Amino acid sequence: MSAVTPDAGAVRKILQLEVDKGYRDSAVIGGLDKFFENWLKSATLEPAVVRRLKQLLTQANYGSLVQEQRKVWIKKAVDLLNQETHPPGSDLKKSNITRRSGTAPTPAHATKTAPAARKRVPDKTGDISGLPLQTEITVINGISPSVAARFRKLGVKNLHDLLYFFPRRHIDYSKRKTIAMLAPGREETIVANVWQAKSVILGRRRSTEAVVGDETGNVRVIWFNNPYVARNLKTNDRVVISGRVSLFRSQLVFESPEWEPEESDTIHTGRLVPLYHLTQGLRPRQVRKIMKSAIDQLTLQIPDFVPEEVRNRQQLLTLGQAILQAHFPDEAMLKGRARERLAFNELLMLQLGVLSKKRTWQEGQSGNSISVKGEAEQVFRRFVQALPFRLTPAQDKALQEILGDLARPVPMSRLLQGDVGSGKTVVATTALLVTVANGFQAAFMAPTEILAEQHFATISRLLNRVGELASEEKALRSYNGILKRTVKVALLTGDLDVATRKSLQAQIGKGEIDIAIGTHAIIQKEVQFYRLGAAVVDEQHRFGVTQRSALRQKGAFPHILVMTATPIPRTLALTLYGDLDLSVIDQMPGGRLAVKTKWLQPEQRQKAYNFIRREINKGRQAFILCPLVEESEVIQARAAVAEFERLSTEVFPDLKLGLIHGRLSAAEKDETMHRFRDGELHILVATPVIEVGIDIPNATVMMVESADRFGLSQLHQFRGRVGRGIEQSYCMLLAEDPSEVGRQRLDIIERVQDGFKLAEEDLSLRGPGEFFGTRQSGLPDLRMARLSDVAILEAARNEATLIFRKDPRLKKPEHTLLARELARVWPESAEWS
Ligand code: ADP
Ligand code: MG
């Protein structure tokens, strides 16, 4: 060893010292990063080794790593140094850096030794560091084609998938106990000497029985049905054992615990141990081992696509750290920070994606400017004055926002949110009328036939107040007196006869129809608008992004307004619908009576039936929602039929009942809904698939069975089916044996009427996955993000906006990786790739 330039062996000793000192970057003055930087300038090593060491240094700053990663870093450095002195194939023993006994004590989790090359057999394909992440996982040692096939079943094909194959949870084996401290019934971890291990017959099965001990005592360990462990345990081995302790013949015993030699970087014991999703033929230990080795080798080279500036500002772990800690956390706190970082990724990508969609949509497209001037102004005033009520301030505000958008030559993309009954339809209709007055066509899309019909009826009624019905066909109405010319409104649904549909399509194509109302029949390719200026999409959550863009193709960049009655907290809405501007009607028209809501005990069911009967005697109608059956739609339908039979024959034999469930055809459902709407049925029995948004003012009772099983937002939607008329309405909630959360929900829904408040409560009571299917069509998957992570959500949104403002096309060098990641997550936005 030269005094000036240490050789590889000397540097290995320095690394050994670093290990002994507990990875505190204290082996050399100034730190390992500086040391290596200087050393590599003068060291005489093989060029390949120098190159890879330099790579290691640029990939990760040793000083900035957490302990677990420092272990990996050192292992890599040692492996490289070994290549220098021991070319592949020679004896690798020297690389076996181990912690010497008798050094100063370090924290429990730091006493593990560096994994080094302990189990690493010199092999042909084992080294995967430096490989592109798209490489198939078969390059990993221990992944044969058949194992790879099993991983494929779990959605893991390449190294990238593997890194993102996060455990479903961790078991905490991190708290080490002595044998004297063990208690039955708990998951415990000990470090002990093996006194004896032998294969035995237990209950006719060949098993392993061992006795292990530490300074406080001895304990039995049994591996049922597994004689192989006996072969691997030798007397005097030191092992870490983690598992459940139970009592057997009044003695403590570990039953089939996880174990591994103490001399290793623990994977299965003594730490937060990951539990992965498995499939036939994959064993927990096998998967953990594969994961650990892959992560150790890859974690330092994972490029971090989040710019450093953003990472620092948000105090995020690096991507490599986050992935490592998400799988093999050093401690619970780091596991939490890892999740935050990974959730941030997902939300940032979501946000950048929607922002870019919005930009693509609006940029350079000269939309049509639709303004409230001239004839449009007159019609607008007359229409608003002729309404049977005054618009609420909230409606007014939303309307002004919409009209402001229409007037600009940029196509509008706006989401109008308002609780059921808040009066969205009037607002939308006003905007459509202004559009028509500007000489454009307008479209109104609803998710079901019956809702389309309802809108057709509502809009016709409203137009009747300012104009005069000139002619009326099955699906077409003409009005005079609204504008100088005749205004035509058509209803385009799937059940039109061919001739009518063809005729309507032709008239739409020639621009003769001013307002086309319909289901998705409106966006079929046969429908070509002559001059579509604006379109309204009702109940947005029923339609995917695809349908929205189909609608956009229908005209020369029409303005689009989407409406939803599903109250979504603002931050969440801005993220999920970040491509839309947001208007909220957060106020109900005055004079509306709150729906009286009552949570009833099971023994009060008969009382509830009596109450329904009294309301029906007063001329009202009622809904009864069947219990939620989760198994399948078929079983759900069968249960609903049985409940319907029971109610029809035993409870209300003298009344007329109808039934709606998911196995009926759309025509059958519509038929029953129509009969209920027209007052031919007293009670509508339904499964929870019942239509959203249907307006039956005469219905005053909603009875919900097994109400504790529904989320607050859903209960609120059910309740919104009543209380739409002038009479007092009631919502009765029955619950057999509610859980604690179920009770909380029932308690809240009894007290709270405001849909937005309920949505907030709902989000905090249960995850957003349940609240709002995150697997929305067209949106990327959210695995780590909980949409209740409001802080992360806002951070991601702010950062995305900043990035976008500075570098809208992500062309700057610091955004290269980000652009690439975005293209991966949103493959359909071709511009990124
Ligand atoms: P939403 O579609 O938001 O659920 P609707 O537009 O169907 O609500 O309105 C519900 C009912 O309230 C309709 O009967 C409508 O005529 C009425 N309405 C709308 N705005 C007002 C208002 N400002 N004052 C009184 N009633 C209103
Ligand atoms: Mg509505």
PDB file of N, CA, C and O in Angstrom, residues 614-639:
ATOM      1  N   ARG A 614     -98.874   5.169   5.603  1.00  0.00           N
ATOM      2  CA  ARG A 614     -99.559   6.444   5.860  1.00  0.00           C
ATOM      3  C   ARG A 614     -99.263   7.471   4.780  1.00  0.00           C
ATOM      4  O   ARG A 614    -100.137   8.189   4.319  1.00  0.00           O
ATOM      5  N   GLU A 615     -98.005   7.548   4.363  1.00  0.00           N
ATOM      6  CA  GLU A 615     -97.643   8.504   3.304  1.00  0.00           C
ATOM      7  C   GLU A 615     -98.365   8.161   2.003  1.00  0.00           C
ATOM      8  O   GLU A 615     -98.833   9.042   1.292  1.00  0.00           O
ATOM      9  N   ILE A 616     -98.434   6.874   1.704  1.00  0.00           N
ATOM     10  CA  ILE A 616     -99.111   6.456   0.469  1.00  0.00           C
ATOM     11  C   ILE A 616    -100.595   6.791   0.535  1.00  0.00           C
ATOM     12  O   ILE A 616    -101.189   7.233  -0.454  1.00  0.00           O
ATOM     13  N   ASN A 617    -101.177   6.637   1.728  1.00  0.00           N
ATOM     14  CA  ASN A 617    -102.585   7.026   1.904  1.00  0.00           C
ATOM     15  C   ASN A 617    -102.784   8.513   1.646  1.00  0.00           C
ATOM     16  O   ASN A 617    -103.858   8.942   1.230  1.00  0.00           O
ATOM     17  N   LYS A 618    -101.724   9.312   1.891  1.00  0.00           N
ATOM     18  CA  LYS A 618    -101.814  10.746   1.614  1.00  0.00           C
ATOM     19  C   LYS A 618    -101.581  11.042   0.138  1.00  0.00           C
ATOM     20  O   LYS A 618    -101.522  12.200  -0.273  1.00  0.00           O
ATOM     21  N   GLY A 619    -101.347   9.976  -0.645  1.00  0.00           N
ATOM     22  CA  GLY A 619    -101.153  10.180  -2.084  1.00  0.00           C
ATOM     23  C   GLY A 619     -99.698  10.225  -2.518  1.00  0.00           C
ATOM     24  O   GLY A 619     -99.389  10.523  -3.661  1.00  0.00           O
ATOM     25  N   ARG A 620     -98.763   9.920  -1.604  1.00  0.00           N
ATOM     26  CA  ARG A 620     -97.345   9.973  -1.973  1.00  0.00           C
ATOM     27  C   ARG A 620     -96.832   8.594  -2.404  1.00  0.00           C
ATOM     28  O   ARG A 620     -97.555   7.610  -2.327  1.00  0.00           O
ATOM     29  N   GLN A 621     -95.571   8.589  -2.789  1.00  0.00           N
ATOM     30  CA  GLN A 621     -94.934   7.341  -3.213  1.00  0.00           C
ATOM     31  C   GLN A 621     -93.648   7.114  -2.416  1.00  0.00           C
ATOM     32  O   GLN A 621     -93.136   8.045  -1.799  1.00  0.00           O
ATOM     33  N   ALA A 622     -93.163   5.870  -2.492  1.00  0.00           N
ATOM     34  CA  ALA A 622     -91.982   5.539  -1.685  1.00  0.00           C
ATOM     35  C   ALA A 622     -91.000   4.653  -2.444  1.00  0.00           C
ATOM     36  O   ALA A 622     -91.386   3.889  -3.328  1.00  0.00           O
ATOM     37  N   PHE A 623     -89.731   4.792  -2.077  1.00  0.00           N
ATOM     38  CA  PHE A 623     -88.691   3.874  -2.560  1.00  0.00           C
ATOM     39  C   PHE A 623     -88.297   2.945  -1.405  1.00  0.00           C
ATOM     40  O   PHE A 623     -88.202   3.382  -0.261  1.00  0.00           O
ATOM     41  N   ILE A 624     -88.063   1.676  -1.722  1.00  0.00           N
ATOM     42  CA  ILE A 624     -87.432   0.792  -0.738  1.00  0.00           C
ATOM     43  C   ILE A 624     -86.182   0.197  -1.387  1.00  0.00           C
ATOM     44  O   ILE A 624     -86.272  -0.475  -2.417  1.00  0.00           O
ATOM     45  N   LEU A 625     -85.036   0.511  -0.821  1.00  0.00           N
ATOM     46  CA  LEU A 625     -83.782   0.001  -1.374  1.00  0.00           C
ATOM     47  C   LEU A 625     -83.394  -1.294  -0.681  1.00  0.00           C
ATOM     48  O   LEU A 625     -83.264  -1.357   0.538  1.00  0.00           O
ATOM     49  N   CYS A 626     -83.191  -2.333  -1.475  1.00  0.00           N
ATOM     50  CA  CYS A 626     -82.840  -3.651  -0.932  1.00  0.00           C
ATOM     51  C   CYS A 626     -81.438  -3.645  -0.351  1.00  0.00           C
ATOM     52  O   CYS A 626     -80.613  -2.831  -0.734  1.00  0.00           O
ATOM     53  N   PRO A 627     -81.188  -4.614   0.517  1.00  0.00           N
ATOM     54  CA  PRO A 627     -79.840  -4.697   1.091  1.00  0.00           C
ATOM     55  C   PRO A 627     -78.797  -4.884  -0.004  1.00  0.00           C
ATOM     56  O   PRO A 627     -79.070  -5.486  -1.048  1.00  0.00           O
ATOM     57  N   LEU A 628     -77.633  -4.379   0.269  1.00  0.00           N
ATOM     58  CA  LEU A 628     -76.518  -4.541  -0.650  1.00  0.00           C
ATOM     59  C   LEU A 628     -76.011  -5.980  -0.570  1.00  0.00           C
ATOM     60  O   LEU A 628     -75.741  -6.484   0.505  1.00  0.00           O
ATOM     61  N   VAL A 629     -75.922  -6.634  -1.708  1.00  0.00           N
ATOM     62  CA  VAL A 629     -75.359  -7.981  -1.747  1.00  0.00           C
ATOM     63  C   VAL A 629     -74.104  -7.902  -2.588  1.00  0.00           C
ATOM     64  O   VAL A 629     -74.168  -7.531  -3.752  1.00  0.00           O
ATOM     65  N   GLU A 630     -72.961  -8.198  -1.986  1.00  0.00           N
ATOM     66  CA  GLU A 630     -71.724  -7.934  -2.714  1.00  0.00           C
ATOM     67  C   GLU A 630     -71.271  -9.080  -3.619  1.00  0.00           C
ATOM     68  O   GLU A 630     -70.512  -8.871  -4.537  1.00  0.00           O
ATOM     69  N   GLU A 631     -71.774 -10.283  -3.352  1.00  0.00           N
ATOM     70  CA  GLU A 631     -71.227 -11.444  -4.061  1.00  0.00           C
ATOM     71  C   GLU A 631     -71.292 -11.282  -5.576  1.00  0.00           C
ATOM     72  O   GLU A 631     -70.302 -11.367  -6.263  1.00  0.00           O
ATOM     73  N   SER A 632     -72.485 -11.071  -6.084  1.00  0.00           N
ATOM     74  CA  SER A 632     -72.581 -10.901  -7.532  1.00  0.00           C
ATOM     75  C   SER A 632     -73.916 -10.260  -7.859  1.00  0.00           C
ATOM     76  O   SER A 632     -74.823 -10.230  -7.039  1.00  0.00           O
ATOM     77  N   GLU A 633     -73.996  -9.763  -9.075  1.00  0.00           N
ATOM     78  CA  GLU A 633     -75.213  -9.115  -9.512  1.00  0.00           C
ATOM     79  C   GLU A 633     -76.360 -10.134  -9.550  1.00  0.00           C
ATOM     80  O   GLU A 633     -77.504  -9.800  -9.252  1.00  0.00           O
ATOM     81  N   VAL A 634     -76.030 -11.369  -9.915  1.00  0.00           N
ATOM     82  CA  VAL A 634     -77.059 -12.409 -10.003  1.00  0.00           C
ATOM     83  C   VAL A 634     -77.680 -12.662  -8.624  1.00  0.00           C
ATOM     84  O   VAL A 634     -78.904 -12.678  -8.460  1.00  0.00           O
ATOM     85  N   ILE A 635     -76.811 -12.827  -7.627  1.00  0.00           N
ATOM     86  CA  ILE A 635     -77.303 -13.085  -6.277  1.00  0.00           C
ATOM     87  C   ILE A 635     -78.049 -11.868  -5.752  1.00  0.00           C
ATOM     88  O   ILE A 635     -79.102 -11.975  -5.128  1.00  0.00           O
ATOM     89  N   GLN A 636     -77.501 -10.701  -6.066  1.00  0.00           N
ATOM     90  CA  GLN A 636     -78.153  -9.456  -5.677  1.00  0.00           C
ATOM     91  C   GLN A 636     -79.572  -9.398  -6.250  1.00  0.00           C
ATOM     92  O   GLN A 636     -80.530  -9.071  -5.548  1.00  0.00           O
ATOM     93  N   ALA A 637     -79.670  -9.733  -7.525  1.00  0.00           N
ATOM     94  CA  ALA A 637     -80.974  -9.681  -8.189  1.00  0.00           C
ATOM     95  C   ALA A 637     -81.929 -10.689  -7.549  1.00  0.00           C
ATOM     96  O   ALA A 637     -83.102 -10.387  -7.302  1.00  0.00           O
ATOM     97  N   ARG A 638     -81.408 -11.892  -7.263  1.00  0.00           N
ATOM     98  CA  ARG A 638     -82.238 -12.930  -6.665  1.00  0.00           C
ATOM     99  C   ARG A 638     -82.762 -12.468  -5.295  1.00  0.00           C
ATOM    100  O   ARG A 638     -83.942 -12.606  -4.984  1.00  0.00           O
ATOM    101  N   ALA A 639     -81.883 -11.867  -4.518  1.00  0.00           N
ATOM    102  CA  ALA A 639     -82.294 -11.372  -3.208  1.00  0.00           C
ATOM    103  C   ALA A 639     -83.353 -10.286  -3.357  1.00  0.00           C
ATOM    104  O   ALA A 639     -84.314 -10.229  -2.582  1.00  0.00           O
TER     105      ALA A 639
END
